[in-house]
Coordinates of N, CA and C and ligand atoms in Angstrom, one line a residue:
M9 N -98.9 237.9 -115.6 CA -99.6 236.7 -115.7 C -101.2 236.9 -115.9
K10 N -101.7 236.3 -116.9 CA -103.2 236.5 -117.1 C -103.9 235.3 -116.4
I11 N -105.1 235.6 -115.8 CA -105.8 234.5 -115.2 C -107.0 234.1 -116.0
L12 N -107.1 232.8 -116.2 CA -108.2 232.3 -117.0 C -109.0 231.3 -116.2
I13 N -110.3 231.6 -115.8 CA -111.1 230.6 -115.1 C -112.1 230.0 -116.0
A14 N -112.0 228.6 -116.1 CA -113.0 227.9 -116.9 C -114.1 227.5 -116.0
N15 N -115.3 228.1 -116.2 CA -116.5 227.8 -115.5 C -117.3 226.7 -116.2
W16 N -117.1 225.5 -115.8 CA -117.8 224.3 -116.5 C -119.3 224.3 -116.3
K17 N -119.8 225.2 -115.5 CA -121.3 225.2 -115.2 C -121.8 223.8 -114.9
M18 N -123.0 223.4 -115.4 CA -123.5 222.1 -115.0 C -123.1 221.0 -116.1
A19 N -121.8 220.9 -116.3 CA -121.3 220.0 -117.3 C -119.9 219.6 -116.9
P20 N -119.3 218.5 -117.5 CA -120.0 217.5 -118.4 C -120.9 216.6 -117.6
E21 N -121.8 215.9 -118.3 CA -122.8 215.1 -117.7 C -122.3 213.9 -117.0
T22 N -121.1 213.4 -117.4 CA -120.7 212.1 -116.8 C -119.3 212.3 -116.2
S23 N -118.9 211.4 -115.3 CA -117.5 211.5 -114.7 C -116.5 211.2 -115.8
K24 N -116.8 210.3 -116.8 CA -115.9 210.1 -117.9 C -115.6 211.4 -118.7
G25 N -116.7 212.1 -118.9 CA -116.6 213.3 -119.7 C -115.7 214.4 -118.9
A26 N -115.9 214.4 -117.5 CA -115.1 215.3 -116.7 C -113.6 214.9 -116.7
I27 N -113.4 213.6 -116.7 CA -112.0 213.2 -116.7 C -111.3 213.6 -118.0
D28 N -112.0 213.4 -119.1 CA -111.5 213.7 -120.4 C -111.2 215.2 -120.5
L29 N -112.2 216.0 -120.1 CA -112.0 217.5 -120.2 C -110.9 218.0 -119.3
A30 N -110.8 217.4 -118.1 CA -109.8 217.8 -117.1 C -108.4 217.5 -117.7
K31 N -108.2 216.3 -118.3 CA -106.9 215.9 -118.8 C -106.5 216.9 -120.0
K32 N -107.5 217.2 -120.8 CA -107.2 218.1 -122.0 C -106.9 219.5 -121.4
T33 N -107.6 219.9 -120.5 CA -107.4 221.3 -119.9 C -106.1 221.3 -119.2
Y34 N -105.7 220.2 -118.5 CA -104.4 220.2 -117.9 C -103.3 220.4 -118.9
Q35 N -103.4 219.6 -120.0 CA -102.3 219.7 -121.1 C -102.2 221.2 -121.5
I36 N -103.3 221.9 -121.7 CA -103.3 223.3 -122.2 C -102.6 224.1 -121.1
S37 N -103.0 223.9 -119.8 CA -102.4 224.7 -118.8 C -100.9 224.5 -118.6
K38 N -100.5 223.3 -118.9 CA -99.1 223.0 -118.7 C -98.3 223.7 -119.9
S39 N -98.8 223.7 -121.1 CA -98.1 224.3 -122.2 C -98.0 225.8 -122.0
Y40 N -98.9 226.4 -121.3 CA -98.9 227.9 -121.3 C -98.7 228.4 -119.9
K41 N -98.1 227.5 -119.0 CA -98.0 227.9 -117.6 C -97.2 229.2 -117.3
K42 N -96.3 229.5 -118.2 CA -95.5 230.8 -118.0 C -96.3 232.0 -118.2
S43 N -97.4 232.0 -119.0 CA -98.1 233.2 -119.3 C -99.5 233.3 -118.9
V44 N -100.2 232.1 -118.7 CA -101.6 232.1 -118.3 C -101.8 231.1 -117.2
D45 N -102.5 231.6 -116.1 CA -102.8 230.8 -115.0 C -104.2 230.3 -115.1
I46 N -104.3 229.0 -115.4 CA -105.6 228.4 -115.7 C -106.2 227.7 -114.5
M47 N -107.4 228.1 -114.2 CA -108.2 227.4 -113.1 C -109.5 226.9 -113.6
V48 N -109.9 225.7 -113.1 CA -111.2 225.2 -113.5 C -112.2 225.2 -112.4
A49 N -113.4 225.8 -112.6 CA -114.4 225.8 -111.6 C -115.4 224.7 -112.0
V50 N -115.5 223.6 -111.2 CA -116.2 222.4 -111.7 C -117.4 222.2 -110.8
P51 N -118.4 221.4 -111.3 CA -119.6 221.1 -110.4 C -119.1 220.2 -109.2
F52 N -119.8 220.4 -108.1 CA -119.4 219.6 -106.8 C -119.1 218.2 -107.1
A53 N -120.0 217.5 -107.9 CA -119.9 216.1 -108.2 C -118.6 215.7 -108.9
H54 N -117.9 216.6 -109.5 CA -116.7 216.3 -110.3 C -115.4 216.7 -109.5
I55 N -115.5 217.4 -108.4 CA -114.3 218.0 -107.8 C -113.3 216.8 -107.5
A56 N -113.7 215.8 -106.8 CA -112.7 214.7 -106.4 C -112.2 214.1 -107.7
T57 N -113.0 213.8 -108.6 CA -112.6 213.1 -109.9 C -111.5 214.0 -110.6
V58 N -111.8 215.2 -110.7 CA -110.9 216.1 -111.5 C -109.5 216.2 -110.7
V59 N -109.6 216.3 -109.4 CA -108.4 216.4 -108.6 C -107.5 215.2 -108.8
R60 N -108.2 214.0 -108.8 CA -107.5 212.7 -108.9 C -106.9 212.6 -110.3
N61 N -107.6 213.0 -111.3 CA -107.1 212.7 -112.6 C -106.3 213.8 -113.2
A62 N -106.3 215.0 -112.7 CA -105.5 216.1 -113.2 C -104.9 216.8 -111.9
P63 N -104.0 216.1 -111.2 CA -103.6 216.6 -109.8 C -103.0 218.0 -109.9
L64 N -102.4 218.4 -111.0 CA -101.7 219.6 -111.0 C -102.6 220.8 -111.5
L65 N -103.8 220.5 -111.9 CA -104.7 221.5 -112.3 C -105.3 222.2 -111.1
K66 N -105.5 223.6 -111.2 CA -106.0 224.3 -110.1 C -107.5 224.2 -110.1
V67 N -108.1 223.4 -109.2 CA -109.5 223.1 -109.2 C -110.3 223.9 -108.1
G68 N -111.4 224.4 -108.5 CA -112.3 225.1 -107.6 C -113.7 224.7 -107.8
A69 N -114.6 225.3 -106.9 CA -116.0 225.0 -107.0 C -116.7 226.2 -107.6
Q70 N -118.0 226.0 -107.9 CA -118.8 227.1 -108.5 C -119.6 227.9 -107.5
D71 N -119.7 227.3 -106.3 CA -120.5 227.9 -105.2 C -120.2 227.2 -103.9
I72 N -120.6 227.7 -102.8 CA -120.6 226.9 -101.5 C -121.8 227.4 -100.7
S73 N -122.1 226.7 -99.6 CA -123.1 227.2 -98.7 C -122.7 228.3 -97.8
N74 N -123.6 229.2 -97.5 CA -123.3 230.3 -96.5 C -123.5 229.8 -95.1
N75 N -124.1 228.6 -95.0 CA -124.5 228.1 -93.7 C -123.4 227.3 -93.0
V76 N -123.5 227.3 -91.6 CA -122.5 226.5 -90.9 C -123.0 225.3 -90.2
D77 N -124.3 225.3 -89.9 CA -124.8 224.0 -89.2 C -125.3 223.0 -90.3
I78 N -125.5 221.8 -89.9 CA -125.7 220.7 -90.9 C -127.2 220.7 -91.4
A79 N -128.1 221.4 -90.8 CA -129.5 221.3 -91.3 C -129.8 222.0 -92.6
H80 N -129.0 221.6 -93.6 CA -129.2 222.3 -94.9 C -129.0 221.2 -96.0
T81 N -130.0 220.4 -96.1 CA -130.0 219.2 -97.1 C -129.6 219.7 -98.5
G82 N -128.7 219.1 -99.1 CA -128.4 219.4 -100.5 C -127.3 220.4 -100.6
Q83 N -126.9 221.1 -99.5 CA -125.8 222.1 -99.6 C -124.4 221.5 -99.3
V84 N -123.4 222.3 -99.7 CA -122.0 221.8 -99.6 C -121.2 222.9 -98.9
S85 N -120.5 222.6 -97.9 CA -119.7 223.6 -97.1 C -118.3 223.9 -97.7
A86 N -117.8 225.0 -97.3 CA -116.4 225.3 -97.7 C -115.4 224.3 -97.3
N87 N -115.6 223.7 -96.1 CA -114.6 222.7 -95.6 C -114.7 221.5 -96.5
M88 N -115.9 221.1 -97.0 CA -116.0 219.9 -97.8 C -115.3 220.1 -99.1
I89 N -115.4 221.2 -99.7 CA -114.7 221.4 -101.0 C -113.2 221.4 -100.8
R90 N -112.8 222.0 -99.7 CA -111.4 222.0 -99.4 C -110.8 220.6 -99.2
S91 N -111.6 219.8 -98.5 CA -111.1 218.5 -98.1 C -110.9 217.6 -99.4
Y92 N -111.6 218.0 -100.5 CA -111.4 217.3 -101.8 C -110.4 217.9 -102.7
G93 N -109.8 219.0 -102.2 CA -108.7 219.6 -103.0 C -109.0 220.8 -103.8
A94 N -110.2 221.4 -103.6 CA -110.5 222.7 -104.2 C -109.8 223.8 -103.5
T95 N -109.2 224.7 -104.2 CA -108.5 225.8 -103.6 C -109.2 227.2 -103.7
Y96 N -110.3 227.2 -104.5 CA -111.0 228.4 -104.6 C -112.4 228.1 -105.0
S97 N -113.3 229.2 -104.9 CA -114.7 229.0 -105.3 C -115.3 230.2 -105.9
I98 N -116.1 230.1 -106.9 CA -116.9 231.2 -107.4 C -118.0 231.5 -106.4
V99 N -118.3 232.7 -106.2 CA -119.6 233.0 -105.4 C -120.2 234.2 -106.1
G100 N -121.5 234.3 -105.9 CA -122.3 235.5 -106.5 C -122.4 235.4 -108.0
H101 N -122.3 234.2 -108.6 CA -122.5 234.1 -110.0 C -124.0 234.5 -110.3
S102 N -124.2 235.1 -111.4 CA -125.6 235.6 -111.7 C -126.6 234.4 -111.8
E103 N -126.1 233.2 -112.2 CA -127.0 232.1 -112.2 C -127.4 231.6 -110.8
A104 N -126.5 231.8 -109.8 CA -126.8 231.5 -108.4 C -127.6 232.6 -107.8
R105 N -127.3 233.9 -108.2 CA -128.2 235.0 -107.7 C -129.6 234.8 -108.2
A106 N -129.8 234.3 -109.5 CA -131.1 234.1 -110.0 C -131.9 233.1 -109.2
S107 N -131.2 232.2 -108.5 CA -131.9 231.2 -107.7 C -132.0 231.7 -106.2
G108 N -131.7 232.9 -106.0 CA -132.0 233.5 -104.7 C -130.9 234.1 -103.9
D109 N -129.7 234.0 -104.4 CA -128.5 234.6 -103.6 C -128.6 236.1 -103.6
T110 N -128.7 236.7 -102.4 CA -128.6 238.1 -102.3 C -127.2 238.5 -102.0
N111 N -126.9 239.8 -102.1 CA -125.6 240.3 -101.8 C -125.2 239.9 -100.3
E112 N -126.1 239.9 -99.4 CA -125.8 239.6 -98.0 C -125.4 238.1 -97.9
I113 N -126.1 237.3 -98.7 CA -125.7 235.8 -98.7 C -124.3 235.6 -99.3
V114 N -124.1 236.4 -100.3 CA -122.8 236.3 -101.0 C -121.7 236.7 -100.0
N115 N -121.9 237.7 -99.3 CA -121.0 238.2 -98.2 C -120.7 237.1 -97.2
E116 N -121.7 236.4 -96.8 CA -121.5 235.3 -95.9 C -120.7 234.2 -96.5
K117 N -121.0 233.9 -97.8 CA -120.2 232.9 -98.5 C -118.7 233.2 -98.5
I118 N -118.4 234.5 -98.8 CA -117.0 234.9 -98.9 C -116.4 234.7 -97.5
K119 N -117.1 235.0 -96.5 CA -116.5 234.8 -95.1 C -116.2 233.4 -94.8
R120 N -117.2 232.5 -95.3 CA -117.0 231.0 -95.0 C -115.7 230.6 -95.8
L121 N -115.5 231.1 -97.0 CA -114.4 230.7 -97.8 C -113.1 231.1 -97.1
L122 N -113.1 232.4 -96.7 CA -111.8 233.0 -96.1 C -111.5 232.3 -94.8
E123 N -112.5 231.9 -94.0 CA -112.3 231.2 -92.8 C -111.5 229.9 -93.0
K124 N -111.8 229.3 -94.2 CA -111.2 228.0 -94.5 C -110.0 228.2 -95.5
K125 N -109.5 229.4 -95.6 CA -108.4 229.7 -96.5 C -108.6 229.3 -98.0
I126 N -109.8 229.5 -98.4 CA -110.1 229.2 -99.8 C -110.3 230.5 -100.6
Q127 N -109.7 230.6 -101.8 CA -109.8 231.9 -102.5 C -111.2 232.1 -103.1
P128 N -111.8 233.3 -102.7 CA -113.1 233.6 -103.3 C -113.0 234.3 -104.7
V129 N -113.8 233.9 -105.6 CA -113.9 234.6 -106.9 C -115.3 235.2 -106.9
L130 N -115.4 236.5 -106.7 CA -116.6 237.2 -106.5 C -117.1 237.7 -107.9
C131 N -118.3 237.2 -108.3 CA -118.9 237.8 -109.6 C -119.8 238.9 -109.3
V132 N -119.7 240.0 -110.0 CA -120.6 241.1 -110.0 C -121.0 241.4 -111.4
G133 N -122.2 242.0 -111.5 CA -122.6 242.4 -112.9 C -124.0 242.9 -112.9
E134 N -124.3 243.9 -113.8 CA -125.6 244.5 -113.8 C -126.5 243.6 -114.7
K135 N -127.8 243.7 -114.4 CA -128.8 242.9 -115.1 C -129.0 243.5 -116.5
S136 N -129.0 244.9 -116.6 CA -129.2 245.5 -117.9 C -128.5 246.9 -117.8
R137 N -128.4 247.5 -119.0 CA -127.7 248.8 -119.0 C -128.8 249.9 -119.3
D138 N -128.6 251.1 -118.8 CA -129.6 252.2 -119.1 C -128.8 253.4 -119.4
S139 N -129.4 254.4 -120.0 CA -128.6 255.6 -120.5 C -128.2 256.5 -119.4
Q140 N -128.9 256.4 -118.2 CA -128.6 257.3 -117.1 C -127.4 256.8 -116.2
G141 N -127.0 255.6 -116.5 CA -125.9 255.0 -115.7 C -126.3 254.5 -114.3
W142 N -127.6 254.1 -114.2 CA -128.0 253.5 -112.9 C -127.3 252.2 -112.7
Y143 N -126.9 251.5 -113.7 CA -126.3 250.2 -113.6 C -125.0 250.3 -112.8
L144 N -124.4 251.5 -112.7 CA -123.2 251.7 -111.9 C -123.5 251.6 -110.5
S145 N -124.7 252.1 -110.0 CA -125.0 252.0 -108.6 C -125.3 250.5 -108.2
E146 N -125.8 249.7 -109.2 CA -126.0 248.3 -108.9 C -124.7 247.6 -108.6
I147 N -123.7 247.9 -109.4 CA -122.4 247.3 -109.2 C -121.8 247.8 -107.9
K148 N -121.9 249.1 -107.6 CA -121.4 249.6 -106.3 C -122.0 248.9 -105.1
E149 N -123.3 248.8 -105.2 CA -124.0 248.1 -104.1 C -123.6 246.7 -103.9
Q150 N -123.4 246.0 -105.1 CA -123.0 244.6 -105.0 C -121.6 244.5 -104.3
L151 N -120.7 245.4 -104.7 CA -119.3 245.3 -104.1 C -119.4 245.7 -102.7
E152 N -120.1 246.8 -102.3 CA -120.1 247.2 -100.9 C -120.7 246.2 -100.0
I153 N -121.8 245.6 -100.4 CA -122.4 244.6 -99.5 C -121.6 243.3 -99.5
C154 N -121.3 242.8 -100.7 CA -120.5 241.5 -100.7 C -119.2 241.6 -100.0
L155 N -118.6 242.8 -100.0 CA -117.2 242.9 -99.3 C -117.3 243.5 -98.0
D156 N -118.5 243.6 -97.4 CA -118.7 244.3 -96.1 C -118.0 243.5 -95.1
D157 N -117.3 244.2 -94.2 CA -116.7 243.5 -93.0 C -115.6 242.5 -93.4
I158 N -115.0 242.7 -94.5 CA -113.9 241.8 -94.9 C -112.6 242.7 -94.6
A159 N -111.7 242.2 -93.8 CA -110.5 243.0 -93.4 C -109.5 243.0 -94.6
S160 N -108.7 244.0 -94.6 CA -107.7 244.2 -95.6 C -106.8 243.0 -95.9
P161 N -106.3 242.3 -94.9 CA -105.4 241.2 -95.3 C -106.1 240.2 -96.1
S162 N -107.4 239.9 -95.8 CA -108.1 238.9 -96.5 C -108.5 239.3 -97.9
I163 N -108.8 240.6 -98.0 CA -109.3 241.1 -99.3 C -108.2 240.9 -100.4
K164 N -107.0 240.8 -100.0 CA -105.9 240.6 -101.0 C -106.0 239.3 -101.7
K165 N -106.8 238.3 -101.1 CA -106.8 237.0 -101.7 C -108.0 236.8 -102.7
I166 N -108.7 237.9 -102.8 CA -109.9 237.8 -103.6 C -109.7 238.0 -105.1
I167 N -110.5 237.4 -106.0 CA -110.5 237.7 -107.4 C -111.9 238.2 -107.7
I168 N -112.0 239.3 -108.5 CA -113.3 239.8 -108.9 C -113.5 239.5 -110.3
A169 N -114.7 239.1 -110.7 CA -115.1 238.9 -112.1 C -116.3 239.8 -112.4
Y170 N -116.0 240.6 -113.4 CA -117.1 241.5 -113.8 C -117.9 240.7 -115.0
E171 N -119.1 240.4 -114.7 CA -119.9 239.6 -115.7 C -121.3 240.3 -115.9
P172 N -121.4 241.1 -116.9 CA -122.7 241.7 -117.2 C -123.7 240.6 -117.5
V173 N -124.8 240.6 -116.7 CA -125.8 239.5 -116.9 C -126.3 239.4 -118.3
W174 N -126.5 240.5 -118.9 CA -127.1 240.6 -120.3 C -126.1 240.0 -121.3
A175 N -124.9 239.7 -120.9 CA -123.9 239.2 -121.9 C -123.5 237.8 -121.6
I176 N -124.2 237.1 -120.7 CA -123.8 235.8 -120.2 C -124.7 234.7 -120.9
G177 N -124.1 233.6 -121.3 CA -124.9 232.4 -121.6 C -125.5 232.5 -123.0
S178 N -126.2 231.4 -123.3 CA -126.8 231.3 -124.7 C -127.9 232.2 -124.9
K179 N -128.5 232.8 -123.8 CA -129.6 233.8 -124.0 C -129.1 235.2 -124.0
A180 N -127.8 235.4 -124.1 CA -127.2 236.8 -124.0 C -127.9 237.7 -125.0
E181 N -128.1 239.0 -124.6 CA -128.7 240.0 -125.6 C -127.7 240.2 -126.7
R182 N -126.4 240.4 -126.3 CA -125.3 240.7 -127.2 C -124.0 240.6 -126.5
E183 N -122.9 240.7 -127.2 CA -121.5 240.6 -126.5 C -121.3 242.0 -126.0
A184 N -120.6 242.1 -124.9 CA -120.1 243.4 -124.4 C -119.0 243.9 -125.3
T185 N -118.7 245.2 -125.3 CA -117.6 245.7 -126.0 C -116.4 245.9 -125.1
P186 N -115.2 245.9 -125.6 CA -114.0 246.1 -124.7 C -114.1 247.5 -124.0
G187 N -114.8 248.5 -124.7 CA -115.0 249.8 -124.0 C -115.9 249.7 -122.8
E188 N -116.9 248.9 -122.9 CA -117.9 248.8 -121.8 C -117.1 248.0 -120.6
C189 N -116.3 247.1 -121.0 CA -115.5 246.3 -120.0 C -114.5 247.3 -119.3
Q190 N -113.9 248.1 -120.1 CA -112.8 249.0 -119.5 C -113.5 250.0 -118.6
E191 N -114.6 250.6 -119.0 CA -115.3 251.5 -118.1 C -115.6 250.9 -116.7
M192 N -116.1 249.7 -116.8 CA -116.5 249.0 -115.5 C -115.3 248.6 -114.7
I193 N -114.2 248.2 -115.3 CA -113.0 247.8 -114.6 C -112.4 249.0 -113.8
I194 N -112.4 250.2 -114.5 CA -112.0 251.4 -113.8 C -112.9 251.7 -112.7
F195 N -114.2 251.6 -112.9 CA -115.2 251.9 -111.8 C -115.0 251.0 -110.6
I196 N -114.8 249.7 -110.9 CA -114.7 248.7 -109.8 C -113.4 249.0 -109.0
R197 N -112.3 249.3 -109.8 CA -111.1 249.6 -109.1 C -111.2 250.9 -108.2
K198 N -112.0 251.8 -108.7 CA -112.2 253.0 -107.9 C -112.9 252.7 -106.6
I199 N -114.0 251.9 -106.7 CA -114.7 251.5 -105.5 C -113.8 250.7 -104.5
L200 N -113.0 249.8 -105.0 CA -112.0 249.1 -104.2 C -111.0 250.0 -103.5
T201 N -110.6 251.0 -104.3 CA -109.6 252.0 -103.7 C -110.3 252.8 -102.6
D202 N -111.6 253.2 -102.8 CA -112.3 254.0 -101.7 C -112.5 253.1 -100.5
K203 N -112.8 251.8 -100.7 CA -113.2 250.9 -99.6 C -111.9 250.5 -98.9
F204 N -110.8 250.2 -99.6 CA -109.6 249.7 -99.0 C -108.6 250.8 -99.2
D205 N -107.6 250.6 -100.0 CA -106.7 251.6 -100.4 C -106.1 251.3 -101.8
E206 N -105.4 252.3 -102.4 CA -104.9 252.1 -103.7 C -104.0 250.9 -103.9
K207 N -103.1 250.7 -102.9 CA -102.2 249.6 -103.0 C -102.9 248.3 -103.1
I208 N -103.9 248.1 -102.2 CA -104.6 246.9 -102.2 C -105.5 246.7 -103.5
S209 N -106.1 247.8 -103.8 CA -107.0 247.8 -105.0 C -106.2 247.4 -106.3
S210 N -105.0 247.9 -106.4 CA -104.3 247.7 -107.6 C -103.8 246.2 -107.7
K211 N -103.8 245.5 -106.6 CA -103.4 244.1 -106.6 C -104.5 243.1 -106.8
I212 N -105.8 243.5 -106.7 CA -106.9 242.6 -106.8 C -107.1 242.4 -108.3
P213 N -107.0 241.1 -108.8 CA -107.3 240.8 -110.2 C -108.8 241.0 -110.5
I214 N -109.1 241.7 -111.6 CA -110.4 241.9 -112.1 C -110.5 241.2 -113.4
L215 N -111.4 240.2 -113.5 CA -111.5 239.5 -114.8 C -112.8 239.9 -115.5
Y216 N -112.9 239.6 -116.8 CA -114.1 239.8 -117.5 C -114.8 238.5 -117.8
G217 N -116.1 238.4 -117.8 CA -116.8 237.2 -118.2 C -118.1 237.4 -118.8
G218 N -118.5 236.6 -119.8 CA -119.8 236.8 -120.5 C -119.5 236.6 -122.0
S219 N -119.9 235.4 -122.5 CA -119.8 235.1 -123.9 C -118.4 235.4 -124.5
V220 N -117.4 235.0 -123.7 CA -116.0 235.1 -124.2 C -115.8 234.0 -125.2
T221 N -115.1 234.4 -126.3 CA -114.8 233.4 -127.4 C -113.3 233.6 -127.7
E222 N -112.8 232.6 -128.5 CA -111.4 232.7 -128.9 C -111.1 234.0 -129.7
E223 N -112.2 234.5 -130.3 CA -112.0 235.8 -131.1 C -112.0 237.0 -130.3
N224 N -113.0 237.1 -129.3 CA -113.1 238.4 -128.6 C -112.3 238.5 -127.3
G225 N -111.8 237.3 -126.8 CA -111.2 237.2 -125.5 C -110.0 238.2 -125.3
L226 N -109.1 238.2 -126.2 CA -107.9 239.0 -126.1 C -108.3 240.5 -125.9
N227 N -109.3 240.9 -126.7 CA -109.7 242.4 -126.6 C -110.2 242.8 -125.2
F228 N -110.8 241.9 -124.5 CA -111.2 242.3 -123.1 C -110.0 242.5 -122.2
I229 N -108.9 241.9 -122.6 CA -107.7 242.1 -121.8 C -106.9 243.3 -122.3
K230 N -106.7 243.3 -123.6 CA -105.8 244.4 -124.2 C -106.5 245.7 -124.2
E231 N -107.7 245.8 -124.7 CA -108.4 247.1 -124.7 C -109.3 247.3 -123.5
G232 N -109.8 246.1 -123.0 CA -110.8 246.2 -121.9 C -110.1 246.4 -120.5
G233 N -108.8 246.1 -120.5 CA -108.1 246.3 -119.2 C -108.3 245.3 -118.2
S234 N -108.9 244.1 -118.5 CA -109.1 243.1 -117.5 C -107.8 242.3 -117.3
N235 N -107.7 241.7 -116.1 CA -106.5 240.9 -115.8 C -106.7 239.4 -116.2
G236 N -107.8 239.1 -116.9 CA -108.0 237.8 -117.3 C -109.5 237.6 -117.6
L237 N -109.9 236.3 -117.8 CA -111.2 236.0 -118.2 C -111.9 234.9 -117.4
L238 N -113.2 235.0 -117.3 CA -114.0 233.9 -116.7 C -114.8 233.3 -117.9
V239 N -114.5 232.1 -118.3 CA -115.0 231.6 -119.5 C -116.0 230.5 -119.2
G240 N -117.2 230.6 -119.7 CA -118.2 229.6 -119.5 C -118.2 228.5 -120.6
R241 N -119.2 228.6 -121.5 CA -119.4 227.6 -122.5 C -118.2 227.2 -123.3
L242 N -117.4 228.2 -123.7 CA -116.2 227.9 -124.5 C -115.2 226.9 -123.8
S243 N -115.2 227.0 -122.5 CA -114.2 226.1 -121.8 C -114.6 224.7 -121.8
L244 N -115.8 224.3 -122.3 CA -116.1 222.9 -122.5 C -115.6 222.3 -123.8
D245 N -115.1 223.2 -124.7 CA -114.6 222.7 -125.9 C -113.1 222.9 -125.9
A246 N -112.3 221.8 -125.6 CA -110.9 222.0 -125.4 C -110.1 222.6 -126.5
K247 N -110.6 222.3 -127.8 CA -109.9 222.9 -128.9 C -110.0 224.4 -129.0
R248 N -111.2 224.9 -128.8 CA -111.5 226.3 -128.9 C -110.9 227.0 -127.6
F249 N -110.9 226.3 -126.5 CA -110.3 226.9 -125.3 C -108.8 227.0 -125.5
A250 N -108.2 226.0 -126.1 CA -106.7 226.1 -126.4 C -106.4 227.3 -127.3
K251 N -107.3 227.5 -128.3 CA -107.0 228.7 -129.2 C -107.1 230.0 -128.4
L252 N -108.1 230.1 -127.5 CA -108.2 231.3 -126.7 C -106.9 231.5 -125.8
V253 N -106.5 230.4 -125.2 CA -105.3 230.5 -124.3 C -104.1 230.9 -125.1
D254 N -104.0 230.3 -126.3 CA -102.8 230.7 -127.2 C -102.8 232.1 -127.5
R255 N -104.0 232.7 -127.9 CA -104.1 234.1 -128.2 C -103.7 235.0 -127.1
I256 N -104.3 234.7 -125.9 CA -104.0 235.6 -124.8 C -102.6 235.5 -124.2
S257 N -101.9 234.4 -124.6 CA -100.6 234.1 -124.0 C -99.5 235.0 -124.8
R258 N -99.9 235.5 -125.9 CA -98.8 236.2 -126.7 C -98.7 237.7 -126.3
Ligands
LIG2 P1 -120.5 232.2 -120.9 O1 -120.7 232.1 -119.3 O2 -119.1 232.4 -121.2 O3 -121.1 230.9 -121.4 O4 -121.4 233.4 -121.4 C1 -119.9 232.9 -118.5 C2 -120.2 232.6 -117.1 O5 -121.4 232.3 -116.8 O6 -119.4 232.6 -116.2

C-alpha cells in the first residue's frame, strides 16, 4: 500500500473551497482505496469542516504546538486537533522550521502527538547539497535529535517524509532525481536501524516530498524507493492529483 499525504499548506482560502476540495479528494481516495492510502494535512481552520464534510477521509494537521500550558496565544495543541477528528500531524516541515522550529522543538512536538495517540509525520531535509556530502550529516542530526528519547513501541507509529528544502515549493531550485531520493532513503533507513533495529526500521514508511507532479511522482516510488509521497501544491488541483493517484496505483 502506497501512502499519499496531501499537504494543503495555507489553502484553500475559504471554507467553501475546503469543502469542495475535501469532497473531491474523498472521491479519489475511495476509488483507489485498495492501493493508495490517501491522507490530507489541512490548515487548523479547516480541520472540523473537512471532517464534517468528508467523514471517511483521513484528516490531519500540518503542525501543533510543543507547549503544554495555555499561555501561548495563537497556538494549537495536540489534544485540540484530536478532539476535532485529526488522526495525525506533520511536524518539522521546512516552512515551519523556517519560522523558528529547531530539531529540539520538533522532538517535543512528536512527544506531544504520541502522548495523545496521534500519528506524527516527521519531515526532514537538507537546505542544499554539496559535493562533500555534508548534507548527510544535516539529515542525521535532524533524525537523531527529533527522535531522541522516543521509545521503540511509539516509533513504529511514525511516518518520515524526506523533503529536500531546495526542491520544495514554487521557489524550488530544481526537481530532485529518483537517484537522489533513493540514496537518501537508504541513508535514513540505516540511521533508523542503528537507532532502533532493523525490524522496526524496515516498517517505518519513508515518503518523498518536494515538487511532486503527476509525471515525476511514480519514479520517486519505483526508482527512488520511497513508500509514498508528500504532495504540496499539486494536491490543491483535484484533477492533477487524481492523475497522480491513478499512476501510482498501478
Ligand atoms: P510542493 O510542497 O509539492 O508544493 O513542493 C511539498 C511540501 O511542502 O510538503
